[in-house]
PDB file of C-alpha atoms in Angstrom:
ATOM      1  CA  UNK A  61       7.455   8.075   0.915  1.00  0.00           C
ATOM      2  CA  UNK A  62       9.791   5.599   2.493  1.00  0.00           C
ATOM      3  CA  UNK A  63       8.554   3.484   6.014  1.00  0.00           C
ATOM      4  CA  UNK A  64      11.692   3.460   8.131  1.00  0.00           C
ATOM      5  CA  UNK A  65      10.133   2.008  11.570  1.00  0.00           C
ATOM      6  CA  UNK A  66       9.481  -1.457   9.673  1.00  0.00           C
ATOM      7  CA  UNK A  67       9.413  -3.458  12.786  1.00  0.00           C
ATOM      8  CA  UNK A  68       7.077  -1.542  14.460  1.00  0.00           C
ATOM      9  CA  UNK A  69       4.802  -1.630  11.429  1.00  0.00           C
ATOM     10  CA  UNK A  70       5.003  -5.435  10.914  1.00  0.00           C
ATOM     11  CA  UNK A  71       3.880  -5.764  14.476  1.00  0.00           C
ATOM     12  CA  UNK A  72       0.786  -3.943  13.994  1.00  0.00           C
ATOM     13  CA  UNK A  73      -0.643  -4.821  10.563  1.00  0.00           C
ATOM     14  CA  UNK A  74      -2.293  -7.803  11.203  1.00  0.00           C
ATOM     15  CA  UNK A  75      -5.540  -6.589  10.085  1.00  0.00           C
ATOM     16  CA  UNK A  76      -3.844  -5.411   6.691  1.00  0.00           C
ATOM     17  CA  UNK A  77      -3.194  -9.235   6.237  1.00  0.00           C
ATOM     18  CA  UNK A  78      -6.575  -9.982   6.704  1.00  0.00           C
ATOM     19  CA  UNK A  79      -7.997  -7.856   4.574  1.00  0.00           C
ATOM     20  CA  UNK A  80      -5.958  -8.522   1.891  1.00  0.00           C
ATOM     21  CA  UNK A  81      -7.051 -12.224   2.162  1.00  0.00           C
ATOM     22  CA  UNK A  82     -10.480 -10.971   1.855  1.00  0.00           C
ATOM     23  CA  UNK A  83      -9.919  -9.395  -0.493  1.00  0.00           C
ATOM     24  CA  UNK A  84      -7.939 -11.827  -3.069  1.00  0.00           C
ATOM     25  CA  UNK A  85     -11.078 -14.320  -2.239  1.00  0.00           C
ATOM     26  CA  UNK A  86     -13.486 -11.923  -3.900  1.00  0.00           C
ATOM     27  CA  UNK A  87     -11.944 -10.649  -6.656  1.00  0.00           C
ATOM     28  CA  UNK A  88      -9.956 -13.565  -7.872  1.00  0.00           C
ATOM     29  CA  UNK A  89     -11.956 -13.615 -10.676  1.00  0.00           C
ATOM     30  CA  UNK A  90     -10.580 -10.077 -11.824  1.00  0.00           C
ATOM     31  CA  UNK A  91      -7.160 -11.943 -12.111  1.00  0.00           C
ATOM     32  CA  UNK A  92      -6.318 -13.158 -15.511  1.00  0.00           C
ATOM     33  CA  UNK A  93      -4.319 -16.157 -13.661  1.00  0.00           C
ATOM     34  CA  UNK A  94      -1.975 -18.629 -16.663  1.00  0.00           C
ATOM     35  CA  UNK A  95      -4.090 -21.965 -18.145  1.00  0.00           C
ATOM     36  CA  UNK A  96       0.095 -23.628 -17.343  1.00  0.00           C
ATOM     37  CA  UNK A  97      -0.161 -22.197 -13.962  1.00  0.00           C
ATOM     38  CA  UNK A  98       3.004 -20.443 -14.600  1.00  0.00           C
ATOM     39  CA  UNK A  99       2.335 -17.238 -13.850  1.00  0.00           C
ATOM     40  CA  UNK A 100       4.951 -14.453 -13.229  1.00  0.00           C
ATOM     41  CA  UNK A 101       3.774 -12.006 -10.134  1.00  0.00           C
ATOM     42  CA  UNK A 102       5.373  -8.431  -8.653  1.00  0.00           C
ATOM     43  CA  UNK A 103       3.588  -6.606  -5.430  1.00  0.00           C
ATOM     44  CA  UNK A 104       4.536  -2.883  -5.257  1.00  0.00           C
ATOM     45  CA  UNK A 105       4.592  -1.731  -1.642  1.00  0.00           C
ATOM     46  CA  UNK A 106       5.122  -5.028  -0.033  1.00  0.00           C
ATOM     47  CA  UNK A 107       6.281  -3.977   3.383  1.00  0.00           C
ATOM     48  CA  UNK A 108       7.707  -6.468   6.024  1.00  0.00           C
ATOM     49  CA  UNK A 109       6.549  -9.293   3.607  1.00  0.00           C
ATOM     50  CA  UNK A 110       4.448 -11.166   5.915  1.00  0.00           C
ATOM     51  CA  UNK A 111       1.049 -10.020   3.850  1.00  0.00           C
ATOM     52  CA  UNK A 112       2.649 -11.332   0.525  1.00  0.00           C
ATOM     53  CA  UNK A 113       3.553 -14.959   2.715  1.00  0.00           C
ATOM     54  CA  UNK A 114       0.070 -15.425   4.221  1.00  0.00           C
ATOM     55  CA  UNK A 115      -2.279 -13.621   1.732  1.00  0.00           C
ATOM     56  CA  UNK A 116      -0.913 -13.821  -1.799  1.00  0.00           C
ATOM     57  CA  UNK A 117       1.291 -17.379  -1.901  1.00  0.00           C
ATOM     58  CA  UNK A 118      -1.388 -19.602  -0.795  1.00  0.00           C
ATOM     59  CA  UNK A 119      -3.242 -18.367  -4.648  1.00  0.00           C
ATOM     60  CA  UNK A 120      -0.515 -19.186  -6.537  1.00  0.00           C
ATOM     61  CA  UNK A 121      -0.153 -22.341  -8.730  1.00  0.00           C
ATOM     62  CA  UNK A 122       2.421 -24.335  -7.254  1.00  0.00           C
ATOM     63  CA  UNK A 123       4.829 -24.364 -10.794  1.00  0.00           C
ATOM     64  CA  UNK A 124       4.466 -20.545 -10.672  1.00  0.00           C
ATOM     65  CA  UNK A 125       7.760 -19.354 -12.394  1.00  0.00           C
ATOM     66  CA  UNK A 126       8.507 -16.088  -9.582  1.00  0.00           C
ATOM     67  CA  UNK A 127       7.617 -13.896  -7.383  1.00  0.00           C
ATOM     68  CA  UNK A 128       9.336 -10.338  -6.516  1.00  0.00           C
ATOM     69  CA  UNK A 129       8.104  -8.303  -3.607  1.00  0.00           C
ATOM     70  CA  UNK A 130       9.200  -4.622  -3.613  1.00  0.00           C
ATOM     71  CA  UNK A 131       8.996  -1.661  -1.476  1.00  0.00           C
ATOM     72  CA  UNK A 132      10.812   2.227  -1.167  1.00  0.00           C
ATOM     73  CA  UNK A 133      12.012   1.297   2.148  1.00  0.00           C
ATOM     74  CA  UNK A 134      15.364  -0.876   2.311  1.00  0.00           C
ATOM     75  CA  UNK A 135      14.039  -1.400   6.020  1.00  0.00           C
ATOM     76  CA  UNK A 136      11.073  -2.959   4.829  1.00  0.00           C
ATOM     77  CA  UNK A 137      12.991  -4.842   1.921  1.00  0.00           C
ATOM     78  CA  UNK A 138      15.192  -6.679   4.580  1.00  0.00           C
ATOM     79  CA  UNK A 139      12.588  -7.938   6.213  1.00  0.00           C
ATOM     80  CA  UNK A 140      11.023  -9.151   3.173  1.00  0.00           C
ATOM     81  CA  UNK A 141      14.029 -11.416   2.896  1.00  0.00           C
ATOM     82  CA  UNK A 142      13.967 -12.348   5.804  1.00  0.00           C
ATOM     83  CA  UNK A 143      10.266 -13.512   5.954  1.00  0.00           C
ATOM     84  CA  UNK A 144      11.041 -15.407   2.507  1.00  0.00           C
ATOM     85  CA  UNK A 145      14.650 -16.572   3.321  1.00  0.00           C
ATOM     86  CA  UNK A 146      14.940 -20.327   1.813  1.00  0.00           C
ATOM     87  CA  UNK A 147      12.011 -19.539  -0.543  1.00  0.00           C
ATOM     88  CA  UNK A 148      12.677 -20.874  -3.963  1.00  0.00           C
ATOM     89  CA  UNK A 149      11.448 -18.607  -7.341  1.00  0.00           C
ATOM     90  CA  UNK A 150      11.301 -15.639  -4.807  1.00  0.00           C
ATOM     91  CA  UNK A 151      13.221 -12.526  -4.561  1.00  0.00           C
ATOM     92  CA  UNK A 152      12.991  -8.867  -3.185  1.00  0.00           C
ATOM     93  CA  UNK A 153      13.889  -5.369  -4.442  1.00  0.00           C
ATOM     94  CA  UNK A 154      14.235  -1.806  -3.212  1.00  0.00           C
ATOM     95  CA  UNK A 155      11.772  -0.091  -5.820  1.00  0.00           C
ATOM     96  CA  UNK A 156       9.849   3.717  -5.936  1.00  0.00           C
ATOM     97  CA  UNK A 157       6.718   3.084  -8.118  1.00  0.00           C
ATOM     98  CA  UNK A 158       6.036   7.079  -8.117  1.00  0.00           C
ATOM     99  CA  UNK A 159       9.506   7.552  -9.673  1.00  0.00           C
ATOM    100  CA  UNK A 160      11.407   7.001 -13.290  1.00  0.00           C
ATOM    101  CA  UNK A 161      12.278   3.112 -13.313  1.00  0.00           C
ATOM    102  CA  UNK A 162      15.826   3.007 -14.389  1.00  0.00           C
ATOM    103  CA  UNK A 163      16.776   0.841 -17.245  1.00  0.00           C
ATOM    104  CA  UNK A 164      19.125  -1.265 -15.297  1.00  0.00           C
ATOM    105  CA  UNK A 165      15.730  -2.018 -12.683  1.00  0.00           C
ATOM    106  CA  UNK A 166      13.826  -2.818 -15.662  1.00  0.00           C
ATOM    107  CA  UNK A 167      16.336  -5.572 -17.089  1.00  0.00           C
ATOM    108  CA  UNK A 168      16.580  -6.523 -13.452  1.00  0.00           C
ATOM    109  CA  UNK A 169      12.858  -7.154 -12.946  1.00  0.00           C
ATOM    110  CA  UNK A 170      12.044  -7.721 -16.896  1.00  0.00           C
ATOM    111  CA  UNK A 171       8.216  -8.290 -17.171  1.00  0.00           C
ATOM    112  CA  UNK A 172       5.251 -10.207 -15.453  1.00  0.00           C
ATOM    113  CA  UNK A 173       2.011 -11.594 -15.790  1.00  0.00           C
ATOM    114  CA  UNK A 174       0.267 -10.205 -12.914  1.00  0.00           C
ATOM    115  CA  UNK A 175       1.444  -6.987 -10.697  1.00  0.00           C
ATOM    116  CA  UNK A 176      -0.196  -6.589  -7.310  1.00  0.00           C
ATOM    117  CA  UNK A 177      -0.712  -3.950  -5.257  1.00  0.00           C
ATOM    118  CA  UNK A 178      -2.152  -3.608  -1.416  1.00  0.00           C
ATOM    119  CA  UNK A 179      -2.323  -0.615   0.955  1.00  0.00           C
ATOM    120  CA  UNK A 180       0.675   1.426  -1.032  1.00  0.00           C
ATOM    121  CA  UNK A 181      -0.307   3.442  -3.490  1.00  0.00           C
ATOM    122  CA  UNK A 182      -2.166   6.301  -1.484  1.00  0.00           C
ATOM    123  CA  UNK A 183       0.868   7.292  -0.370  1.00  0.00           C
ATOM    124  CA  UNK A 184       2.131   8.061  -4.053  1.00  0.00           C
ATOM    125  CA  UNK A 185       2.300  11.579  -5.080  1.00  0.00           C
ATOM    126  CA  UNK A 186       2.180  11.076  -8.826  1.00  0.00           C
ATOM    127  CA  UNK A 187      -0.669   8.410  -9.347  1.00  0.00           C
ATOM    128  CA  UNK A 188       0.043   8.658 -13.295  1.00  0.00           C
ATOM    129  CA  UNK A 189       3.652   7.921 -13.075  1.00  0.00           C
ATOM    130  CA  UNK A 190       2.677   4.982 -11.033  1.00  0.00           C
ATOM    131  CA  UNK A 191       0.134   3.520 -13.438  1.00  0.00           C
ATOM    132  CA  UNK A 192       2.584   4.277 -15.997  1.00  0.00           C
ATOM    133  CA  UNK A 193       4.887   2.034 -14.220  1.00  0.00           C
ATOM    134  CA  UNK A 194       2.793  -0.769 -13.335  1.00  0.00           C
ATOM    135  CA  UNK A 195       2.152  -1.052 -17.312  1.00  0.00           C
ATOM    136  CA  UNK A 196       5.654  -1.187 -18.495  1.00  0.00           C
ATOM    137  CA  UNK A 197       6.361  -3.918 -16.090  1.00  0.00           C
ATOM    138  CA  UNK A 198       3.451  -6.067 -17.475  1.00  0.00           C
ATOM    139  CA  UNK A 199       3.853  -8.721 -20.303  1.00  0.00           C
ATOM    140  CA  UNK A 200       1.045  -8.017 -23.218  1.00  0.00           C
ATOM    141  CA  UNK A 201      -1.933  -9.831 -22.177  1.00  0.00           C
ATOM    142  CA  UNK A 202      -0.844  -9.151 -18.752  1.00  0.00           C
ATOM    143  CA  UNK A 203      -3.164  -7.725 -15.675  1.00  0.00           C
ATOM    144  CA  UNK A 204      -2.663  -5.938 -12.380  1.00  0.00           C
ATOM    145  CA  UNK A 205      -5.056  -5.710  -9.358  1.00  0.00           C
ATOM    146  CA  UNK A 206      -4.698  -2.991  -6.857  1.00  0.00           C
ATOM    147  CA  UNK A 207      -6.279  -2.100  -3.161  1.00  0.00           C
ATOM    148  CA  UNK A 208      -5.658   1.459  -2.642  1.00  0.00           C
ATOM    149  CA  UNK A 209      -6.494   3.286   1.023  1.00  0.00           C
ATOM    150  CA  UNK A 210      -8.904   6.149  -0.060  1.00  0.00           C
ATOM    151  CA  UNK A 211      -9.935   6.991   2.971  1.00  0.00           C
ATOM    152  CA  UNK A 212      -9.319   6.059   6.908  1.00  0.00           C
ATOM    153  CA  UNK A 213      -8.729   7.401  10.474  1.00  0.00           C
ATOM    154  CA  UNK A 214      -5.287   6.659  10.244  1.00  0.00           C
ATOM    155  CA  UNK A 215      -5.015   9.202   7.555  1.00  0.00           C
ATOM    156  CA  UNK A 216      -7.102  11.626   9.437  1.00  0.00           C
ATOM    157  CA  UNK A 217      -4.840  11.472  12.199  1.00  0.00           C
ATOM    158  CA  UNK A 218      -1.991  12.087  10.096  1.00  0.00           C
ATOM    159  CA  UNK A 219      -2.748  15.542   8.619  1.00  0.00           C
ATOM    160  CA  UNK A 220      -4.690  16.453  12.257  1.00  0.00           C
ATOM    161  CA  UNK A 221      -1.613  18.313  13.772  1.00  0.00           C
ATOM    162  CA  UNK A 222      -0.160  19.617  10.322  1.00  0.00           C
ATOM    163  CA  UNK A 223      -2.060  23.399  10.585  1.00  0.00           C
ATOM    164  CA  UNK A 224      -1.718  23.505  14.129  1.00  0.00           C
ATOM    165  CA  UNK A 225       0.444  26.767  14.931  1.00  0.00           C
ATOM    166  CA  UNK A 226       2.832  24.888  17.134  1.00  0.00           C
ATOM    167  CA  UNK A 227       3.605  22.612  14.421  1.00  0.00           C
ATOM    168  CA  UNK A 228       2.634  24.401  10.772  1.00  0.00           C
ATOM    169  CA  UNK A 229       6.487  25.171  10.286  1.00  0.00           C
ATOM    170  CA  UNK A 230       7.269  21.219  10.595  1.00  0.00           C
ATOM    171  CA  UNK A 231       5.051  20.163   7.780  1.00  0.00           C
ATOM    172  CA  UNK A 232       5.088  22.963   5.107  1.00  0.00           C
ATOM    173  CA  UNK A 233       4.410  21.311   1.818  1.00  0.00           C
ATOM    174  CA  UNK A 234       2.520  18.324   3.761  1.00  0.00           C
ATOM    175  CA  UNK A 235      -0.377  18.461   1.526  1.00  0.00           C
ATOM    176  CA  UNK A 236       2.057  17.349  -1.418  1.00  0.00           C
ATOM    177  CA  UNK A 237       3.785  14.847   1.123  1.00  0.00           C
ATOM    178  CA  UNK A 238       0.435  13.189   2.359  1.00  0.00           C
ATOM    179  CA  UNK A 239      -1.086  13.304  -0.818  1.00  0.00           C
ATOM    180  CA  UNK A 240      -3.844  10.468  -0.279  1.00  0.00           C
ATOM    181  CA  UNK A 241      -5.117  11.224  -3.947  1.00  0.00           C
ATOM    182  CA  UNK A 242      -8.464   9.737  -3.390  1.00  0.00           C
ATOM    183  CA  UNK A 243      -9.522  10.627  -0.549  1.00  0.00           C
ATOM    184  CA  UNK A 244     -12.775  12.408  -2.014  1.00  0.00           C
ATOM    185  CA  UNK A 245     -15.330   9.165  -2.574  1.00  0.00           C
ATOM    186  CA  UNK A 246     -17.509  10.042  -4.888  1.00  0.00           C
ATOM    187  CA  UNK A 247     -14.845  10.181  -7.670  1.00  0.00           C
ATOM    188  CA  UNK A 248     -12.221   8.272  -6.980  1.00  0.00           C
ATOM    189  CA  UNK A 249     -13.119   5.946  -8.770  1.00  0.00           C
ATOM    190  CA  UNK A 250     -13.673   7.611 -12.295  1.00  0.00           C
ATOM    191  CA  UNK A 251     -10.449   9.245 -10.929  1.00  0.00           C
ATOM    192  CA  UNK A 252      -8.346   5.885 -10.285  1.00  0.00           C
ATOM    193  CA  UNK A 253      -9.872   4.426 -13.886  1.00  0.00           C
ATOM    194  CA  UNK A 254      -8.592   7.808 -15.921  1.00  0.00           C
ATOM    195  CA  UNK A 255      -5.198   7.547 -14.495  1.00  0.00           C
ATOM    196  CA  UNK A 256      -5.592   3.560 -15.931  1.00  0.00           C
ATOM    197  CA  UNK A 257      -6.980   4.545 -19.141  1.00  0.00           C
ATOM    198  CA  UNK A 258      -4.218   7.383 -20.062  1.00  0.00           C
ATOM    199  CA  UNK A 259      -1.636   4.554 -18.816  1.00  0.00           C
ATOM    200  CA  UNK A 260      -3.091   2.847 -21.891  1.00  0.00           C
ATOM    201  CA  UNK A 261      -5.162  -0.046 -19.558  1.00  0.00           C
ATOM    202  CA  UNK A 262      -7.987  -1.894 -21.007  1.00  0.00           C
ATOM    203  CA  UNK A 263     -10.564  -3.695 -19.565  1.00  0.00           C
ATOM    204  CA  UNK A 264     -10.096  -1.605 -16.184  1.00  0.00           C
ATOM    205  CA  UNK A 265     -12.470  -1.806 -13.432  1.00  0.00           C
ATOM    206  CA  UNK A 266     -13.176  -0.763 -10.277  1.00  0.00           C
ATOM    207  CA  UNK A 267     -15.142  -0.846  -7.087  1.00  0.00           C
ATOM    208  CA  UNK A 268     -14.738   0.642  -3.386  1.00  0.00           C
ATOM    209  CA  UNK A 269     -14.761  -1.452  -0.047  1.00  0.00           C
ATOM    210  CA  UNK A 270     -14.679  -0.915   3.200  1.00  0.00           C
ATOM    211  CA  UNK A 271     -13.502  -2.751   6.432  1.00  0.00           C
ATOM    212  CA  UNK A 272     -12.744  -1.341   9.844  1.00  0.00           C
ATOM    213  CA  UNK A 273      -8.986  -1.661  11.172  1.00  0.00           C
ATOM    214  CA  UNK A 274      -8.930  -3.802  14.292  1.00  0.00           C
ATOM    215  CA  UNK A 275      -6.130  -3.856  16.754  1.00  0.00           C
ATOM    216  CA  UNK A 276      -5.909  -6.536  19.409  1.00  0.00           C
ATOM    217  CA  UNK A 277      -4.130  -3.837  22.188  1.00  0.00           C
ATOM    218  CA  UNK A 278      -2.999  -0.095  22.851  1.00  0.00           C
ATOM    219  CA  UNK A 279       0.452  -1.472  21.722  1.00  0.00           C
ATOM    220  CA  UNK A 280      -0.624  -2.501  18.127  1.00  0.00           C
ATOM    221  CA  UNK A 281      -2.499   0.815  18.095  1.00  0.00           C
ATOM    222  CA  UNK A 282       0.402   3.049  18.816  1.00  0.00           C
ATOM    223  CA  UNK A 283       3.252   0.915  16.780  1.00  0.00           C
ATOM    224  CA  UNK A 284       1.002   1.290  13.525  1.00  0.00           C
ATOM    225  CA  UNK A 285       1.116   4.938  14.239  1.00  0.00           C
ATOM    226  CA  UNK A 286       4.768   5.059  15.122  1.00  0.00           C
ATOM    227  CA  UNK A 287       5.172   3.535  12.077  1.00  0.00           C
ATOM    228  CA  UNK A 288       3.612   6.081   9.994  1.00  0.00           C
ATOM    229  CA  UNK A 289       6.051   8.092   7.774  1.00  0.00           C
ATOM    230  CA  UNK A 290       6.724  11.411   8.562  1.00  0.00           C
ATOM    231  CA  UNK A 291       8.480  13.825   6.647  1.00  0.00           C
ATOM    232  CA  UNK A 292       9.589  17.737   8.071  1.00  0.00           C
ATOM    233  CA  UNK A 293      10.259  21.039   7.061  1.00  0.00           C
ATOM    234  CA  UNK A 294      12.604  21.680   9.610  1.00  0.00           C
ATOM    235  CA  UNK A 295      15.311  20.144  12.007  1.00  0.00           C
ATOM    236  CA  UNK A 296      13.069  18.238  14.705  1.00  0.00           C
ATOM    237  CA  UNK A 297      14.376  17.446  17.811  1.00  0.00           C
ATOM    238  CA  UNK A 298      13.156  13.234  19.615  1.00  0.00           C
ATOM    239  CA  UNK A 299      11.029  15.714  22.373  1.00  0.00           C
ATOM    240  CA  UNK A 300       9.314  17.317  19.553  1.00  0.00           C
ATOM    241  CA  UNK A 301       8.539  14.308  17.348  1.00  0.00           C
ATOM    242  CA  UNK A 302       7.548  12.395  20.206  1.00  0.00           C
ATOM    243  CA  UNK A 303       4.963  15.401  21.553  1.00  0.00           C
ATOM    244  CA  UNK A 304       3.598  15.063  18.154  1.00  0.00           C
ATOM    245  CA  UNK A 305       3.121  11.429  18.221  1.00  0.00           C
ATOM    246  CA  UNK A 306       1.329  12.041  21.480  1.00  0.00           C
ATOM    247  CA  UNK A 307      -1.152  14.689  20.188  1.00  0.00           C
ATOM    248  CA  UNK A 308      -1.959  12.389  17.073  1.00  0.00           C
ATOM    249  CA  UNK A 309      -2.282  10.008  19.071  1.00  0.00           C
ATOM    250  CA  UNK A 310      -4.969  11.632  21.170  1.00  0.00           C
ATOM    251  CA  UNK A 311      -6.562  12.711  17.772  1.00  0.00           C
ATOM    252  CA  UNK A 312      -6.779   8.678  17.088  1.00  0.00           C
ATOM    253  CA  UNK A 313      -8.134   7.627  19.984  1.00  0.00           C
ATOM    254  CA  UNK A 314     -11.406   9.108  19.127  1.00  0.00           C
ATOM    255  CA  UNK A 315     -11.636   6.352  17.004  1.00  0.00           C
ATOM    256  CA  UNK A 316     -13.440   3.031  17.753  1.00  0.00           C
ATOM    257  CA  UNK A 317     -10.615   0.213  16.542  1.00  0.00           C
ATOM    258  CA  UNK A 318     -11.222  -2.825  18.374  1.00  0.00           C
ATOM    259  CA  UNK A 319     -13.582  -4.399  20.879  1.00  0.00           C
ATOM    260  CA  UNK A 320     -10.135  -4.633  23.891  1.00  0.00           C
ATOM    261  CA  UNK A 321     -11.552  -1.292  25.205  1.00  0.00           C
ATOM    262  CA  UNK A 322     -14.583   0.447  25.916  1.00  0.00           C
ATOM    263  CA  UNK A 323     -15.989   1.992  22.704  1.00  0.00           C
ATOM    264  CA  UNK A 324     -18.433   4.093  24.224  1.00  0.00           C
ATOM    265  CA  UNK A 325     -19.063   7.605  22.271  1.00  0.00           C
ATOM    266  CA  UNK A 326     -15.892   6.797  20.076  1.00  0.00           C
ATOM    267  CA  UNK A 327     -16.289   7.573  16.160  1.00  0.00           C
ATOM    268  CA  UNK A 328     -17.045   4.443  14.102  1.00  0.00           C
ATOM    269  CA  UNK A 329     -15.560   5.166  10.327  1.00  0.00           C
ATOM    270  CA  UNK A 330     -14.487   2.246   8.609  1.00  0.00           C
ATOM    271  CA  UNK A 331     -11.706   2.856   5.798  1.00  0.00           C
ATOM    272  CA  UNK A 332     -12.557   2.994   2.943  1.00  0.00           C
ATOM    273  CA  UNK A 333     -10.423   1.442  -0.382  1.00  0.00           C
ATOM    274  CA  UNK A 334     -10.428   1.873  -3.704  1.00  0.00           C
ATOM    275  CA  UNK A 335      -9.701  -1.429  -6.115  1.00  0.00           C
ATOM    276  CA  UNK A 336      -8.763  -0.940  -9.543  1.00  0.00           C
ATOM    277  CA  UNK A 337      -7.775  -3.729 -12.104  1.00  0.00           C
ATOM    278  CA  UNK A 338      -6.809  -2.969 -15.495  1.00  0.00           C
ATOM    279  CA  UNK A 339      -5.265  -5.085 -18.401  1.00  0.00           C
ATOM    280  CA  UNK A 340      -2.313  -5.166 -20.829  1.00  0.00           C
ATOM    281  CA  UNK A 341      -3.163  -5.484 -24.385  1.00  0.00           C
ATOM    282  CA  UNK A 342      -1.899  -7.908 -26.252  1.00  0.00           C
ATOM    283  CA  UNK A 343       0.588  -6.843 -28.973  1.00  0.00           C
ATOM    284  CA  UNK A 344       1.636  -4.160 -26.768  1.00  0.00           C
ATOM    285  CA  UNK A 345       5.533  -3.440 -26.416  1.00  0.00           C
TER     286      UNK A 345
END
């Protein structure tokens, strides 16, 4: 699941930023951060970079020995670098999370204290693979704290148009594309916590939160959907995509996401994310 309209999504996930600071102010607690201060971090699914810059660096102690932002999407990755260019102890890497990690990545990226995740995994197919991944790239004794979408509009909107007869023959197979793995509340988080546990994760937890995307115009709106990946069954021509942009599109703006417009009888559902934290045992290879 690779984003290749980066720019479009950096210029529309402000809220994600946000939200992420939010979020690393009330759960700071669930990270195991170094008595020397210096800690070791990786964030899976980084994007353009720009959450990493204004959400994650200002909680790290200032002799903090690195930091490496990934992502599936080179597009995003060159942003990264370009958001962190002249940044000392800080580097960026094309990485798939859901896949098998070669062994030359793995000597490349050796091991951290702390892995970080925010807004990525939901779009990973095979959520055990993943966990499995985020262990081996811990240090023993080391933890990882991850926001996972479980539920929104945005992914509404996504699978609206996928049954429709025009369009069925575009997205055969979408429910394995689209897999949003958590999507059913009341267990995702027993569900999230088993695919810990069989990882081998102690001291997991988990909780659910919610928060209600904001966008300050129709643009924001419409590049955060643009931005979406997509990923067809057949040969689609620009008319076509862009007809199917325009009916999700429609689908979305039943949705209330900001006060710039009037909000009158649109649907209020605020998104709805599952965090899980987990920790590497000591003595562990």
């Amino acid at each position: 699941m690779s984003f290749k309209k980066a720019e479009e999504y950096k210029k529309a996930n402000n809220f994600n930023v946000k939200f992420t600071k939010v979020l690393m102010n009330e759960f700071s607690q669930w990270i195991n951060w170094r008595a020397d201060g210096r800690d070791s971090v990786l964030d899976v699914g980084s994007g353009p970079g720009n959450t990493v810059r204004e959400s994650i660096c200002p909680l790290l102690p200032s002799n903090f020995t690195r930091l490496v932002l990934s992502d599936i999407s080179p597009q995003m990755v060159e942003l990264q670098r370009k958001e962190f260019s002249g940044f000392e102890r800080v580097s960026c890497e094309v990485l798939d999370i859901g896949s098998e990690i070669s062994d030359e990545m793995k000597k490349k990226l050796s091991t951290f204290d702390h892995v970080t995740s925010f807004f990525c995994l939901m779009w990973v197919a095979d959520q055990q693979r993943a966990m499995n991944n985020i262990y081996e790239l811990l240090k023993p004794g080391g933890d990882c704290f991850l926001a996972i979408v479980a539920d929104c509009p945005m992914i509404d909107t996504l699978v609206s148009i996928c049954e429709k007869p025009q369009w069925k023959d575009c997205f055969t197979g979408w429910r394995d594309f689209y897999a949003f793995p958590y999507i059913e509340l009341d267990g995702a988080m027993s569900k999230g916590l088993g695919f810990m546990e069989k990882a081998e994760f102690i001291d997991t937890k988990a909780d659910l939160r919610y928060n209600s995307i904001q966008f300050a115009n129709d643009e924001q709106k419409e590049n955060f959907l643009r931005s979406m990946p997509n990923k067809f069954s057949r040969e689609v021509s620009a008319e076509e995509e862009e007809e199917i942009f325009q009916e999700r599109l429609e689908f979305l703006n039943q949705f209330n996401f900001g006060n710039y417009r009037d909000n009158s009888r649109r649907i209020i559902k605020p998104s709805a994310y599952l965090i899980l934290c987990g920790k590497k045992p000591l003595g562990s290879d």
